[in-house]
PDB file of C-alpha atoms in Angstrom:
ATOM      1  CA  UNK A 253       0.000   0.000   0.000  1.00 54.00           C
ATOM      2  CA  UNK A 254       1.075   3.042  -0.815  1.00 54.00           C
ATOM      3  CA  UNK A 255       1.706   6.342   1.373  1.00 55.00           C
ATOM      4  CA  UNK A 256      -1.425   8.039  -0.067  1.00 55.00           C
ATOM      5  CA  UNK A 257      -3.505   5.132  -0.408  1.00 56.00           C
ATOM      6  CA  UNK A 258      -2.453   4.642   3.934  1.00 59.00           C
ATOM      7  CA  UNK A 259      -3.421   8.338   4.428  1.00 61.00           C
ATOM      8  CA  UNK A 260      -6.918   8.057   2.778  1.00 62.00           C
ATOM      9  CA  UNK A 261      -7.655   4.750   3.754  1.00 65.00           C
ATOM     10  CA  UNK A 262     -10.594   5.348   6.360  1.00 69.00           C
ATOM     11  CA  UNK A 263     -10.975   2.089   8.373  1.00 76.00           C
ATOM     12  CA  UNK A 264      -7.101   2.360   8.803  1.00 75.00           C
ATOM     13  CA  UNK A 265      -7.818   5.674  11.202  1.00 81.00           C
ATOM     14  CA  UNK A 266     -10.581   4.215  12.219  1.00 84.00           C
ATOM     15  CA  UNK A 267      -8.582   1.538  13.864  1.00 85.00           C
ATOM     16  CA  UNK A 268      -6.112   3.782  14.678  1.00 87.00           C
ATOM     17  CA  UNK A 269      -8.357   5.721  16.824  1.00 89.00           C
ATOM     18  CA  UNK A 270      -9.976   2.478  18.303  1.00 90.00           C
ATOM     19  CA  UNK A 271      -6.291   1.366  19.302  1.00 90.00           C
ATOM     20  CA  UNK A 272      -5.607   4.859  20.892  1.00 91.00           C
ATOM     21  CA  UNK A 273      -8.619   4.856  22.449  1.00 92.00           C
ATOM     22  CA  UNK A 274      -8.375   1.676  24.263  1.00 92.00           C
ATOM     23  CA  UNK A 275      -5.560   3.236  26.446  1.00 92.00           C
ATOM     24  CA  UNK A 276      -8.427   4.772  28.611  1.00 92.00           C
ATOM     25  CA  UNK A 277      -9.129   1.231  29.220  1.00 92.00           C
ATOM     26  CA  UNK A 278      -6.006   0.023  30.125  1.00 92.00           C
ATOM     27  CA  UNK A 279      -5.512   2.870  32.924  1.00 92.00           C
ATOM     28  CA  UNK A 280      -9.039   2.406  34.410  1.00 92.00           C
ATOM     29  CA  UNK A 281      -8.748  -1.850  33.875  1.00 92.00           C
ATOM     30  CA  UNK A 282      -5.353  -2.516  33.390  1.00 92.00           C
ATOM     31  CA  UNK A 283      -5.287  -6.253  33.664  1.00 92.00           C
ATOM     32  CA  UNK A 284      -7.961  -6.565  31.423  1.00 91.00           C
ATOM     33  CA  UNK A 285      -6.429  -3.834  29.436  1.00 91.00           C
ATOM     34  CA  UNK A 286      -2.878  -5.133  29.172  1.00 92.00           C
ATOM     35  CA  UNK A 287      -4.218  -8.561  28.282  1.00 91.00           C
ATOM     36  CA  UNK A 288      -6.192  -7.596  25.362  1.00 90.00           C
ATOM     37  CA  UNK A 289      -3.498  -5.306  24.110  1.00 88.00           C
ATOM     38  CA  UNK A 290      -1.637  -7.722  23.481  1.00 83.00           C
ATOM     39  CA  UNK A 291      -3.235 -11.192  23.186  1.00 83.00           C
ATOM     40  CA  UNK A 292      -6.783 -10.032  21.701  1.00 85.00           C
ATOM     41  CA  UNK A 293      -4.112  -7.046  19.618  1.00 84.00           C
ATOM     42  CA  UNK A 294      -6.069  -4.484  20.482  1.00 87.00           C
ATOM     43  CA  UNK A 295      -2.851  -2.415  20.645  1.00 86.00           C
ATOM     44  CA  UNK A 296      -1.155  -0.524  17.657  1.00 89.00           C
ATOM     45  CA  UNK A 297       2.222   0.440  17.558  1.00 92.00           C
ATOM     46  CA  UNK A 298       0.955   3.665  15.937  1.00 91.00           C
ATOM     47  CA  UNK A 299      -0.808   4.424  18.950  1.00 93.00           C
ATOM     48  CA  UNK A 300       1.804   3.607  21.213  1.00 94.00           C
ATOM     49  CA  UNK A 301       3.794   5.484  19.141  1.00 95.00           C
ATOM     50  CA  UNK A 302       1.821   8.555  19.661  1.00 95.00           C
ATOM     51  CA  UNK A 303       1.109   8.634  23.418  1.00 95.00           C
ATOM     52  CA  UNK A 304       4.777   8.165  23.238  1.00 95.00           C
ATOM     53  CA  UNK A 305       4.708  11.919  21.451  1.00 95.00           C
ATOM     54  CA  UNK A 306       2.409  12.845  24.130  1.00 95.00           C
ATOM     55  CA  UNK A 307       4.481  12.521  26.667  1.00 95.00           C
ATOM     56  CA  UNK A 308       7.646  14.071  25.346  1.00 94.00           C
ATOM     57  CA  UNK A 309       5.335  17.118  24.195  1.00 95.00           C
ATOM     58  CA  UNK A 310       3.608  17.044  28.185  1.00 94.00           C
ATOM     59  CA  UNK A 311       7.627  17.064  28.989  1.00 92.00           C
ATOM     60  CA  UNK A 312       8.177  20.634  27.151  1.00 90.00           C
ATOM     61  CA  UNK A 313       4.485  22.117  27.898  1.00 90.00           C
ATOM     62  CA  UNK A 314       5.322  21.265  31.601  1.00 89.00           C
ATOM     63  CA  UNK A 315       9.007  22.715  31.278  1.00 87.00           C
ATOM     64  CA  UNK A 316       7.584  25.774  29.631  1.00 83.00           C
ATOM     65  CA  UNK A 317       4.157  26.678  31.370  1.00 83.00           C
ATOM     66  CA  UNK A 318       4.387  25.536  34.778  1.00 83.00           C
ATOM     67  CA  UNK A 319       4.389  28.417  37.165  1.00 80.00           C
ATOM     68  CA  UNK A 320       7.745  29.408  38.339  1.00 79.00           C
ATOM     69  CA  UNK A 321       7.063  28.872  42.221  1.00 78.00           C
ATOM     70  CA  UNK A 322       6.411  25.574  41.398  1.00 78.00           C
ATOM     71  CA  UNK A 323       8.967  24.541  38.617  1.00 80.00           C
ATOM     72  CA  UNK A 324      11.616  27.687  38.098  1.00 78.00           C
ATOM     73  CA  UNK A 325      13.323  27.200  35.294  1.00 76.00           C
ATOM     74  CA  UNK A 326      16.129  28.603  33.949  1.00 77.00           C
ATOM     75  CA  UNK A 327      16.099  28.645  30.697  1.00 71.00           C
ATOM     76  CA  UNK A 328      20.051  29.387  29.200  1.00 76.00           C
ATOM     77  CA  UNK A 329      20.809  25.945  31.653  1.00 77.00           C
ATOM     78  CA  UNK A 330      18.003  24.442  29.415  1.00 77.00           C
ATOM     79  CA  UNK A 331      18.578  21.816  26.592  1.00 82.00           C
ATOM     80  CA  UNK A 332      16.183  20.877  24.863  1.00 84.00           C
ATOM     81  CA  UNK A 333      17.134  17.641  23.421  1.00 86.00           C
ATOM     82  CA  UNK A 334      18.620  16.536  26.352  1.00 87.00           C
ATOM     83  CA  UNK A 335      14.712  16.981  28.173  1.00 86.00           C
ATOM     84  CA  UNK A 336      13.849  14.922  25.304  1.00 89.00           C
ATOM     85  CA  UNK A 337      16.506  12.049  25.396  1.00 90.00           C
ATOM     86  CA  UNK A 338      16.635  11.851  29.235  1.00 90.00           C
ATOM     87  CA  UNK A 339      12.860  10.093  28.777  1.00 93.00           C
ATOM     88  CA  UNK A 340      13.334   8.691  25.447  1.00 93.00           C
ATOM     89  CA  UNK A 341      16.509   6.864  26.098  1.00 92.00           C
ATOM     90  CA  UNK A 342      15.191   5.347  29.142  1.00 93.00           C
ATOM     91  CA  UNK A 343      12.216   4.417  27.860  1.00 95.00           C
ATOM     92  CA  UNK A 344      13.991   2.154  25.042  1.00 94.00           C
ATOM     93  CA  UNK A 345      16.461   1.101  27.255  1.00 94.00           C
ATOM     94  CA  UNK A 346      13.956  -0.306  29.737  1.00 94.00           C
ATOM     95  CA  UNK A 347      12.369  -1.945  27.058  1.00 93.00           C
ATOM     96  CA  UNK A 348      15.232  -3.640  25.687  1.00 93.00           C
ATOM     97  CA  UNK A 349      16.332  -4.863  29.142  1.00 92.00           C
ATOM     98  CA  UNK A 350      13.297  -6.235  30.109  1.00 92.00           C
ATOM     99  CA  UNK A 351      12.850  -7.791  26.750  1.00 91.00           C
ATOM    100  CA  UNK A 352      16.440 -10.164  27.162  1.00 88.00           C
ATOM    101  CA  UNK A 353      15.653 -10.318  30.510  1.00 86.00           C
ATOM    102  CA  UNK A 354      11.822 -11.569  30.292  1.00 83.00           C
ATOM    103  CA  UNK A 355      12.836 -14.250  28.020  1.00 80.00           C
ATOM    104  CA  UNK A 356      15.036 -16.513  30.632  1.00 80.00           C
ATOM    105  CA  UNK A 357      12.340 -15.757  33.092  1.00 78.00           C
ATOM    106  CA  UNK A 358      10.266 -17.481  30.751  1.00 81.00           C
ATOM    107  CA  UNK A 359       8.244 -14.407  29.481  1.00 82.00           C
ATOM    108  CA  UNK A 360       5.677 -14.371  26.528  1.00 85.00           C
ATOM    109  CA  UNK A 361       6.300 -11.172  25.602  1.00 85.00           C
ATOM    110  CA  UNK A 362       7.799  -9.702  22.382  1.00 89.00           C
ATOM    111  CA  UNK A 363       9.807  -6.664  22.396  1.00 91.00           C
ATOM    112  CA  UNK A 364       6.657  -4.912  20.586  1.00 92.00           C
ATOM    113  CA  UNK A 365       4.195  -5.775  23.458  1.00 92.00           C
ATOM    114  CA  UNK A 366       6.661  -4.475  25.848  1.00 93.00           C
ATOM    115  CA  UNK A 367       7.135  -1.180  23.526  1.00 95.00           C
ATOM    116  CA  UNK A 368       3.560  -1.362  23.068  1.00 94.00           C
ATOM    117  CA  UNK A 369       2.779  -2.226  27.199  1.00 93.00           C
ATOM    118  CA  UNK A 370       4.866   0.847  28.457  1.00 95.00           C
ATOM    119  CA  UNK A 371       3.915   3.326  25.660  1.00 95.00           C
ATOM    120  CA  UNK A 372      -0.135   2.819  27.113  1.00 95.00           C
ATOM    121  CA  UNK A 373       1.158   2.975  30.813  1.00 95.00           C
ATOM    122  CA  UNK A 374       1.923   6.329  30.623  1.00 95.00           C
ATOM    123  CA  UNK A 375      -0.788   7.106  29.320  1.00 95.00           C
ATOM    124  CA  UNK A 376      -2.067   9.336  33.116  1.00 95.00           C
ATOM    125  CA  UNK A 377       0.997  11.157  32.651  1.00 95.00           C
ATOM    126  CA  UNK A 378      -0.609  12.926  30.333  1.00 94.00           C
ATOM    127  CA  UNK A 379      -3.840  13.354  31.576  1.00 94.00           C
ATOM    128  CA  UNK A 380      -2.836  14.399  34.619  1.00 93.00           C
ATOM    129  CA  UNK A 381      -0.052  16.347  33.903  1.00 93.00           C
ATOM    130  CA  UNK A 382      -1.309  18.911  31.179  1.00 92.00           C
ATOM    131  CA  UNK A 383      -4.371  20.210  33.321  1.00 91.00           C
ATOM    132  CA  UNK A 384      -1.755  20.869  36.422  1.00 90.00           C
ATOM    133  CA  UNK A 385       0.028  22.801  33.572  1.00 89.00           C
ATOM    134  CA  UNK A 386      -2.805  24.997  33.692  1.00 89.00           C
ATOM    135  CA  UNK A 387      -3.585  24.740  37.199  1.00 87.00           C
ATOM    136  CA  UNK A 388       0.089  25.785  38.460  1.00 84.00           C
ATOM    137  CA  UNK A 389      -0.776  29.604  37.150  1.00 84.00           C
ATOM    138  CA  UNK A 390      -4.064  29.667  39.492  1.00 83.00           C
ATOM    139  CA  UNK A 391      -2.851  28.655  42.965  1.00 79.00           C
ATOM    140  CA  UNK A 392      -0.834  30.577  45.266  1.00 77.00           C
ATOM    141  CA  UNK A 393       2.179  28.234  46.962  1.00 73.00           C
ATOM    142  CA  UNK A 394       0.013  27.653  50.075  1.00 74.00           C
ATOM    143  CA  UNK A 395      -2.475  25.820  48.080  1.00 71.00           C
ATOM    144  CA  UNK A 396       0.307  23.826  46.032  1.00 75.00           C
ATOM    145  CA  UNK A 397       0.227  20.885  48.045  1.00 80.00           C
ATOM    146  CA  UNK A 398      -2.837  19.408  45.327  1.00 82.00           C
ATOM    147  CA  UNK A 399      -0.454  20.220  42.512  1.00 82.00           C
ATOM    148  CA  UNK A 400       2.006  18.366  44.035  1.00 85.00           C
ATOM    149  CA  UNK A 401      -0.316  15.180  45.197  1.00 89.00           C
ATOM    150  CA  UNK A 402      -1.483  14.741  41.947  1.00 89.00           C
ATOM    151  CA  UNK A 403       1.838  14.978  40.391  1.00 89.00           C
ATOM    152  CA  UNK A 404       3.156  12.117  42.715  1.00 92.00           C
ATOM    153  CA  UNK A 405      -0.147  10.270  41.764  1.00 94.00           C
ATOM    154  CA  UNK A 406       0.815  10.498  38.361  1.00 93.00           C
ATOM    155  CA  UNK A 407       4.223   8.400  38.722  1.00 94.00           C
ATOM    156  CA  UNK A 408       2.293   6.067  41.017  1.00 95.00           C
ATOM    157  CA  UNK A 409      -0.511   5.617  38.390  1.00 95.00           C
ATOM    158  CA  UNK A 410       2.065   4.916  35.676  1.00 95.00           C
ATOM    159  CA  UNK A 411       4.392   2.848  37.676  1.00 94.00           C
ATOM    160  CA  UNK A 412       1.492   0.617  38.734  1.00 95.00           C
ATOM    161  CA  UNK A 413       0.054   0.284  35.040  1.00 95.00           C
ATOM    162  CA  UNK A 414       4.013  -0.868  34.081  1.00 95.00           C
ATOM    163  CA  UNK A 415       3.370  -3.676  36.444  1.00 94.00           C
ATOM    164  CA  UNK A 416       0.278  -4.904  35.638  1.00 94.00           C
ATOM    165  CA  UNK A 417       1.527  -4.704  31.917  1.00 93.00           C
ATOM    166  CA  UNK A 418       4.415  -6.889  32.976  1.00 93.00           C
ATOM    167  CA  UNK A 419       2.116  -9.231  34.999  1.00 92.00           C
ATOM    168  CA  UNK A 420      -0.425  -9.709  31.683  1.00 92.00           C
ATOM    169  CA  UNK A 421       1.887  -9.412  28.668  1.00 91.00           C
ATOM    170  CA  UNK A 422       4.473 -11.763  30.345  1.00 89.00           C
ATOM    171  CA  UNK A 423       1.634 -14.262  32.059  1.00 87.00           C
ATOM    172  CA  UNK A 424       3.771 -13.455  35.672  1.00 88.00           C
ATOM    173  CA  UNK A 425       2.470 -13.780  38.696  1.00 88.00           C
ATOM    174  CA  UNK A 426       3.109 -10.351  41.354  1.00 89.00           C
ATOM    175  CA  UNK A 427       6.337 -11.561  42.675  1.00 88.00           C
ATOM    176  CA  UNK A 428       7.583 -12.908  39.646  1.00 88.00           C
ATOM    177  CA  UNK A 429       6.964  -9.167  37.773  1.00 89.00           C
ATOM    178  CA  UNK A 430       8.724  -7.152  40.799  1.00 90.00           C
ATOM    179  CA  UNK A 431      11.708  -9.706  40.264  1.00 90.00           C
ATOM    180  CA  UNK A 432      11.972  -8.653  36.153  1.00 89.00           C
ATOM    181  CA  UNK A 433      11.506  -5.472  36.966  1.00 91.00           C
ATOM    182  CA  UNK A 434      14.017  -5.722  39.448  1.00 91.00           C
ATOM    183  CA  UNK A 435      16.743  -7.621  36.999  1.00 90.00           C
ATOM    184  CA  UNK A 436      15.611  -5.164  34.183  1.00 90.00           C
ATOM    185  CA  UNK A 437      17.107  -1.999  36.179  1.00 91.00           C
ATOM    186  CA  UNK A 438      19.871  -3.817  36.390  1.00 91.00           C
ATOM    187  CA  UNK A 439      19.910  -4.914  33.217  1.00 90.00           C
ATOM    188  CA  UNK A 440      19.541  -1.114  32.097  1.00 91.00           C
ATOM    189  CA  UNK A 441      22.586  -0.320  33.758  1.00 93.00           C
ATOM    190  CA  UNK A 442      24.352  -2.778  32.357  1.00 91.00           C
ATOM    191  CA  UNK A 443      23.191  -1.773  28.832  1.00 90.00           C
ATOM    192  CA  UNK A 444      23.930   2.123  29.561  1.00 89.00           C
ATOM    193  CA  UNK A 445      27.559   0.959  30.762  1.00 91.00           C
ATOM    194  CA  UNK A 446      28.336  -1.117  27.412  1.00 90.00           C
ATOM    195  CA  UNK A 447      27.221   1.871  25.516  1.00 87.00           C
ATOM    196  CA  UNK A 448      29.533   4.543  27.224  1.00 87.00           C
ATOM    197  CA  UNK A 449      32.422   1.663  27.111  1.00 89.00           C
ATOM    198  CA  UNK A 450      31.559   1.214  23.187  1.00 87.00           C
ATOM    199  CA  UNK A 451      31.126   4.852  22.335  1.00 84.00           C
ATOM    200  CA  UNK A 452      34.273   5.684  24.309  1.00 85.00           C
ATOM    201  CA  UNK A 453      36.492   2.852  22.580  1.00 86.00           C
ATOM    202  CA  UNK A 454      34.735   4.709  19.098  1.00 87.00           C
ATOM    203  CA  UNK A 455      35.945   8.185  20.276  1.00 82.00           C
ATOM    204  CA  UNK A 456      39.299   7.122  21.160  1.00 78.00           C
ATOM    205  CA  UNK A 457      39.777   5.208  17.877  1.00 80.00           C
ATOM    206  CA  UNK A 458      38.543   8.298  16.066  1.00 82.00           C
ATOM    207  CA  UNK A 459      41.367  10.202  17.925  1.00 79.00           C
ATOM    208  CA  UNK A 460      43.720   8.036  16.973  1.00 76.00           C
ATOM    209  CA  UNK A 461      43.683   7.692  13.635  1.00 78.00           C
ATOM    210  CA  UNK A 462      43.116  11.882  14.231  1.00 76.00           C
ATOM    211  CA  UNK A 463      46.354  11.816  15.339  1.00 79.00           C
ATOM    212  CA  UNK A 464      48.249   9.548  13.011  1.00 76.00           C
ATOM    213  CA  UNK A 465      46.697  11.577   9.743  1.00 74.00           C
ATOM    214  CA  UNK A 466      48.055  14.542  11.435  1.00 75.00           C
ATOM    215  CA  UNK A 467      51.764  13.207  12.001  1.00 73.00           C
ATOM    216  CA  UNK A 468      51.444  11.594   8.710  1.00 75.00           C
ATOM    217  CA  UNK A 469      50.395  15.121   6.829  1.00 72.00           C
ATOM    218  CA  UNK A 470      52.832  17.133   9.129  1.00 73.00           C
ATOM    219  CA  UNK A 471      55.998  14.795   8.133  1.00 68.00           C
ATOM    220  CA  UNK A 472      55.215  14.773   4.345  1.00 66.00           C
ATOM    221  CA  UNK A 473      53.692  17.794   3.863  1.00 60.00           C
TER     222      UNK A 473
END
């Protein structure tokens, strides 16, 4: 199919929007949720890929429009990519992890449901966390302590949906998910350390050779 033929083709949104839909479902029934997502494939990776979108865009709206008593920001200490990377790299690297790790725990899971698992559980980040956008220009600091509940709620919510997606797409029981999740952290920082090692064995080959065209152009020309 071609790219125009995918943009007009109307029962392809139409699932699209049934697929992003269905991650009001998983928050509010998550085992249910989580299950279907990925057994019955009521999941897209278009969808996940665009409450994936959601959440880096909820990371600059907050950055930018929060009040400054409750988030001051300065903005020449600001980089933007770096706000962008220090979710997205995460994010991939968790998935990754728990992927290699999953499978000699025995997990069901492909590294699309976990993409696809994760993507929907943060799916109350950004409910919640665009309205207290708003709401952080409206209360004085005294009354901040709701902003900041229902911020904290937020990372519970999400961290409790990346469970229960772990529980259902991996058929684990409680104990058995806290354990993965437990190995995949370490897993991630086992991944982040190969990845400085290998970029810093790049660098320093780079240099080399830097070095040695330099002497080599300096003694002949």
């Amino acid at each position: 199919m071609s790219i125009k033929q995918r943009i007009l083709n109307k029962e392809g949104w139409a699932a699209y929007r049934k697929s992003l839909r269905f991650s009001l479902h998983c928050i509010v029934r998550p085992f249910d949720g989580f299950w279907d997502l990925t057994h019955e494939k009521r999941g897209s990776l278009a969808a996940a890929n665009t409450l994936v979108v959601l959440v880096l865009l909820t990371i600059l709206i907050r950055l930018g429009g929060t009040s400054f008593v409750f988030l001051p920001v300065r903005w020449n200490d600001v980089n933007l990519l770096m706000q962008i990377l220090s979710f997205l790299v995460p994010f991939i690297v968790y998935c990754v992890a728990n992927w290699c790790l999953t499978t000699l725990f025995d997990g069901k899971g492909t590294l699309k449901d976990i993409y696809m698992g994760t993507a929907y559980a943060m799916t109350p980040y950004v409910l919640i966390q665009l309205p207290l956008v708003v709401l952080s220009n409206f209360v004085t600091e005294e009354e901040g302590a709701f902003y900041l509940y229902f911020g904290y709620f937020s990372f519970v919510w999400c961290g409790f949906l990346i469970v229960a997606s772990v529980m259902m797409i991996h058929d684990f029981l409680l104990g058995k998910a806290f354990l993965s999740l437990v190995f995949s952290g370490v897993g991630m920082l086992v991944i982040v350390f190969l990845l400085v090692l290998f970029f810093s064995l790049i660098s320093d080959g780079f240099a080399y050779f830097y070095s040695l065209y330099k002497e080599i152009v300096y003694r002949f020309y």
